[in-house]
């Protein structure tokens, strides 16, 4: 969000401060380091965001792509009367955004990411469509509106499609972080309820771990896989839990858990 904000501040300054605009545009045409840093920051964040939601680490080849991207942007020879060179500077950035969208679609199809499938698909559509729209708008503005003559340098720095993209991304950040905070509070409440319930029925630490997964509707095999136990050991723990709770089926477990925690909450009050 700071990167988006910084980029827009610079753009506003080029629109309203002619002296700054001339200096910035001249710098951009010789050594576009500021814009390159902004692009790199945005790409790293977007890549991290998708990888995080897809339960993946950033891959070495992706770091390599970013390095190549930076080298490309810093090595494109910018001369006057060179709209093509400016277009070539922006081109790989939009292609990388489209790649991120395709990568999000790929991760959304993985079995480990079913919980985040819709979010990843949303990112996929957002990145692909934004990349295409930004590229088309850049192409039109650079070749039809901007001027790169020796006598007059005039660059229209704002890209409406990019503004829409950054607005959507910033909104997503705010919504996602607020939901994460709410989930954190819910998880703390669930941990506290589980702890009180286990203490009341004198469950061991391992039985508490098994109980937590039972309450999430895990099967015995899934519990064994999650806790790295044999299926026989899990069945033994489940049997011991049922004995301590004086129940004989899972359906009773859920109702007992809710009733016990409700009574405990009344006692606390």
Coordinates of C-alpha atoms in Angstrom, one line a residue:
X1 CA 0.0 0.0 0.0
X2 CA 2.9 2.3 0.7
X3 CA 4.3 1.6 -2.8
X4 CA 0.9 2.3 -4.4
X5 CA 0.6 5.5 -2.3
X6 CA 4.2 6.7 -3.2
X7 CA 3.6 6.0 -6.9
X8 CA 0.4 8.1 -6.9
X9 CA 2.0 10.9 -5.0
X10 CA 4.7 11.1 -7.7
X11 CA 2.1 11.0 -10.4
X12 CA 0.1 13.8 -8.8
X13 CA 3.2 15.9 -8.5
X14 CA 4.0 15.4 -12.2
X15 CA 0.4 16.5 -13.0
X16 CA 0.4 19.7 -10.9
X17 CA 4.0 20.8 -10.5
X18 CA 5.5 21.5 -13.9
X19 CA 9.1 22.0 -12.6
X20 CA 9.0 18.6 -10.8
X21 CA 7.4 17.0 -13.9
X22 CA 10.2 18.1 -16.1
X23 CA 12.9 16.9 -13.7
X24 CA 11.2 13.6 -13.1
X25 CA 10.5 12.9 -16.8
X26 CA 14.1 13.8 -17.7
X27 CA 15.4 11.4 -15.0
X28 CA 12.9 8.7 -16.2
X29 CA 14.3 9.0 -19.7
X30 CA 17.9 8.6 -18.6
X31 CA 17.8 6.3 -15.5
X32 CA 14.3 5.2 -14.5
X33 CA 15.3 4.0 -11.0
X34 CA 12.3 5.4 -9.1
X35 CA 9.7 3.7 -11.3
X36 CA 11.8 0.5 -11.4
X37 CA 11.8 0.3 -7.5
X38 CA 8.1 0.9 -7.4
X39 CA 7.5 -1.8 -10.0
X40 CA 9.8 -4.3 -8.2
X41 CA 8.1 -3.6 -4.9
X42 CA 4.7 -4.2 -6.3
X43 CA 5.7 -7.4 -8.1
X44 CA 7.4 -8.9 -5.0
X45 CA 4.3 -8.1 -2.9
X46 CA 1.9 -9.6 -5.4
X47 CA 4.0 -12.7 -5.9
X48 CA 4.3 -13.1 -2.1
X49 CA 0.6 -12.6 -1.7
X50 CA -0.3 -15.3 -4.2
X51 CA 2.3 -17.7 -2.8
X52 CA 1.1 -17.2 0.7
X53 CA -2.5 -17.9 -0.3
X54 CA -1.4 -20.9 -2.3
X55 CA 0.7 -22.4 0.5
X56 CA 3.9 -22.1 -1.6
X57 CA 7.3 -20.6 -1.1
X58 CA 8.6 -18.1 -3.7
X59 CA 10.4 -20.3 -6.2
X60 CA 14.1 -19.7 -7.3
X61 CA 13.0 -19.3 -10.9
X62 CA 10.5 -16.6 -9.8
X63 CA 13.3 -14.7 -8.1
X64 CA 15.3 -15.1 -11.3
X65 CA 12.4 -13.6 -13.3
X66 CA 12.4 -10.5 -11.0
X67 CA 16.2 -10.1 -11.4
X68 CA 15.9 -10.3 -15.2
X69 CA 13.0 -7.8 -15.0
X70 CA 15.1 -5.3 -13.1
X71 CA 18.1 -5.7 -15.4
X72 CA 15.8 -5.2 -18.4
X73 CA 14.2 -2.0 -17.0
X74 CA 17.5 -0.5 -16.1
X75 CA 19.3 -1.4 -19.3
X76 CA 16.7 -0.3 -21.9
X77 CA 18.4 2.7 -23.7
X78 CA 16.2 5.7 -23.3
X79 CA 16.7 8.4 -25.9
X80 CA 14.6 11.2 -27.2
X81 CA 12.2 10.4 -30.0
X82 CA 12.0 6.8 -28.6
X83 CA 8.4 5.9 -27.8
X84 CA 9.2 2.3 -28.6
X85 CA 11.9 2.1 -25.9
X86 CA 9.5 3.5 -23.3
X87 CA 6.9 0.9 -24.4
X88 CA 9.5 -1.8 -24.1
X89 CA 10.3 -0.6 -20.6
X90 CA 6.7 -1.2 -19.5
X91 CA 6.0 -4.3 -21.5
X92 CA 7.7 -7.0 -19.3
X93 CA 5.9 -5.5 -16.2
X94 CA 2.5 -6.1 -17.7
X95 CA 3.5 -9.5 -18.9
X96 CA 4.7 -10.4 -15.4
X97 CA 1.3 -9.3 -14.0
X98 CA -0.4 -11.6 -16.5
X99 CA 2.0 -14.4 -15.4
X100 CA 1.0 -13.8 -11.8
X101 CA -2.6 -14.2 -12.8
X102 CA -1.9 -17.5 -14.5
X103 CA 0.1 -18.6 -11.5
X104 CA -2.9 -17.8 -9.2
X105 CA -5.2 -19.9 -11.5
X106 CA -2.7 -22.8 -11.3
X107 CA -2.5 -22.7 -7.5
X108 CA -6.3 -22.5 -7.2
X109 CA -6.5 -26.0 -8.8
X110 CA -4.2 -27.6 -6.2
X111 CA -6.0 -29.7 -3.6
X112 CA -4.1 -28.1 -0.7
X113 CA -5.6 -24.7 -1.6
X114 CA -9.3 -25.5 -1.6
X115 CA -10.0 -23.0 1.2
X116 CA -8.4 -20.1 -0.8
X117 CA -9.6 -21.3 -4.2
X118 CA -12.0 -18.4 -4.7
X119 CA -9.5 -15.8 -3.6
X120 CA -6.8 -17.2 -5.9
X121 CA -9.3 -17.3 -8.8
X122 CA -10.2 -13.6 -8.0
X123 CA -6.5 -12.7 -8.1
X124 CA -6.2 -14.7 -11.4
X125 CA -8.9 -12.7 -13.1
X126 CA -7.7 -9.4 -11.6
X127 CA -4.1 -9.8 -12.6
X128 CA -4.7 -11.1 -16.1
X129 CA -7.4 -8.5 -17.0
X130 CA -5.4 -5.7 -15.3
X131 CA -2.2 -6.7 -17.1
X132 CA -4.0 -6.6 -20.5
X133 CA -5.8 -3.3 -19.8
X134 CA -2.7 -1.6 -18.6
X135 CA -0.7 -2.8 -21.6
X136 CA -3.4 -1.6 -24.0
X137 CA -3.6 1.8 -22.3
X138 CA 0.2 2.2 -22.2
X139 CA 0.4 1.3 -25.9
X140 CA -2.2 4.0 -26.8
X141 CA -0.8 6.7 -24.6
X142 CA 2.9 6.2 -25.4
X143 CA 2.4 6.1 -29.2
X144 CA -0.4 8.7 -29.5
X145 CA -0.3 11.2 -26.6
X146 CA 3.2 11.4 -25.2
X147 CA 5.9 13.4 -26.9
X148 CA 9.6 12.4 -26.9
X149 CA 11.1 15.0 -29.2
X150 CA 14.4 16.8 -28.5
X151 CA 12.5 20.1 -28.3
X152 CA 9.7 19.0 -26.0
X153 CA 9.4 16.1 -23.6
X154 CA 5.8 15.5 -22.5
X155 CA 4.9 12.3 -20.7
X156 CA 1.4 11.4 -19.4
X157 CA 2.4 9.3 -16.3
X158 CA -1.0 8.3 -15.1
X159 CA -2.5 5.0 -16.2
X160 CA -6.2 4.7 -15.3
X161 CA -6.2 0.9 -15.5
X162 CA -3.3 0.8 -13.1
X163 CA -5.1 3.1 -10.7
X164 CA -8.1 0.8 -10.7
X165 CA -5.8 -2.2 -10.1
X166 CA -4.0 -0.5 -7.1
X167 CA -7.4 0.6 -5.6
X168 CA -8.7 -3.0 -5.8
X169 CA -5.5 -4.4 -4.3
X170 CA -5.5 -1.9 -1.5
X171 CA -9.1 -2.6 -0.7
X172 CA -8.4 -6.3 -0.6
X173 CA -5.5 -5.7 1.8
X174 CA -7.7 -3.9 4.2
X175 CA -10.5 -6.5 4.0
X176 CA -8.2 -9.5 4.3
X177 CA -6.3 -8.0 7.3
X178 CA -9.5 -7.2 9.1
X179 CA -10.8 -10.8 8.5
X180 CA -7.5 -12.2 9.7
X181 CA -7.8 -10.2 12.9
X182 CA -11.3 -11.5 13.4
X183 CA -10.2 -15.1 12.7
X184 CA -7.3 -14.6 15.2
X185 CA -9.9 -13.7 17.9
X186 CA -12.1 -16.6 17.0
X187 CA -9.1 -19.0 17.2
X188 CA -8.2 -17.7 20.6
X189 CA -11.7 -18.3 21.8
X190 CA -11.7 -21.8 20.4
X191 CA -8.4 -22.6 22.1
X192 CA -9.7 -21.3 25.4
X193 CA -12.9 -23.3 25.1
X194 CA -11.0 -26.5 24.2
X195 CA -8.7 -26.0 27.1
X196 CA -11.5 -25.5 29.6
X197 CA -13.4 -28.5 28.2
X198 CA -10.3 -30.7 28.4
X199 CA -9.6 -29.7 31.9
X200 CA -13.1 -30.5 33.0
X201 CA -12.9 -34.0 31.7
X202 CA -9.3 -34.6 32.6
X203 CA -8.1 -35.1 29.0
X204 CA -4.4 -35.6 28.3
X205 CA -2.5 -33.3 26.0
X206 CA -2.6 -35.9 23.2
X207 CA -6.3 -36.5 23.7
X208 CA -6.8 -32.8 23.6
X209 CA -5.1 -32.7 20.2
X210 CA -7.2 -35.5 18.9
X211 CA -10.4 -33.9 20.3
X212 CA -9.6 -30.7 18.4
X213 CA -9.5 -32.5 15.1
X214 CA -12.6 -34.5 15.9
X215 CA -14.4 -31.2 16.4
X216 CA -13.2 -30.2 12.9
X217 CA -14.9 -33.4 11.5
X218 CA -11.6 -35.1 10.7
X219 CA -11.8 -38.9 10.1
X220 CA -9.6 -41.2 12.1
X221 CA -7.2 -41.6 9.1
X222 CA -7.0 -37.8 8.7
X223 CA -6.2 -37.4 12.4
X224 CA -3.5 -40.1 12.1
X225 CA -2.0 -38.2 9.1
X226 CA -2.2 -34.9 10.8
X227 CA -0.6 -36.0 14.1
X228 CA 1.8 -38.6 12.5
X229 CA 0.2 -41.4 14.5
X230 CA -0.9 -44.9 13.5
X231 CA -4.6 -45.5 12.9
X232 CA -4.6 -47.9 15.8
X233 CA -3.2 -45.3 18.2
X234 CA -5.8 -42.8 17.0
X235 CA -8.6 -45.2 17.6
X236 CA -7.3 -45.9 21.1
X237 CA -7.3 -42.1 21.9
X238 CA -10.8 -41.7 20.5
X239 CA -12.0 -44.6 22.6
X240 CA -10.4 -43.1 25.8
X241 CA -12.0 -39.7 25.0
X242 CA -15.4 -41.3 24.6
X243 CA -15.0 -43.2 27.9
X244 CA -14.1 -40.0 29.8
X245 CA -17.0 -38.1 28.3
X246 CA -19.3 -41.0 28.8
X247 CA -20.5 -40.9 25.1
X248 CA -20.5 -43.5 22.3
X249 CA -20.8 -41.5 19.1
X250 CA -19.5 -38.3 17.5
X251 CA -22.8 -36.6 17.2
X252 CA -23.0 -36.5 20.9
X253 CA -19.5 -35.1 21.2
X254 CA -20.5 -31.9 19.4
X255 CA -23.6 -31.3 21.4
X256 CA -21.7 -32.1 24.7
X257 CA -18.9 -29.7 23.8
X258 CA -21.3 -26.8 23.1
X259 CA -23.4 -27.5 26.2
X260 CA -20.4 -27.7 28.5
X261 CA -18.7 -24.5 27.2
X262 CA -22.1 -22.7 27.5
X263 CA -22.4 -23.8 31.1
X264 CA -18.8 -22.9 31.8
X265 CA -19.3 -19.4 30.3
X266 CA -22.3 -18.9 32.6
X267 CA -20.3 -20.0 35.6
X268 CA -17.6 -17.4 34.7
X269 CA -20.1 -14.6 34.5

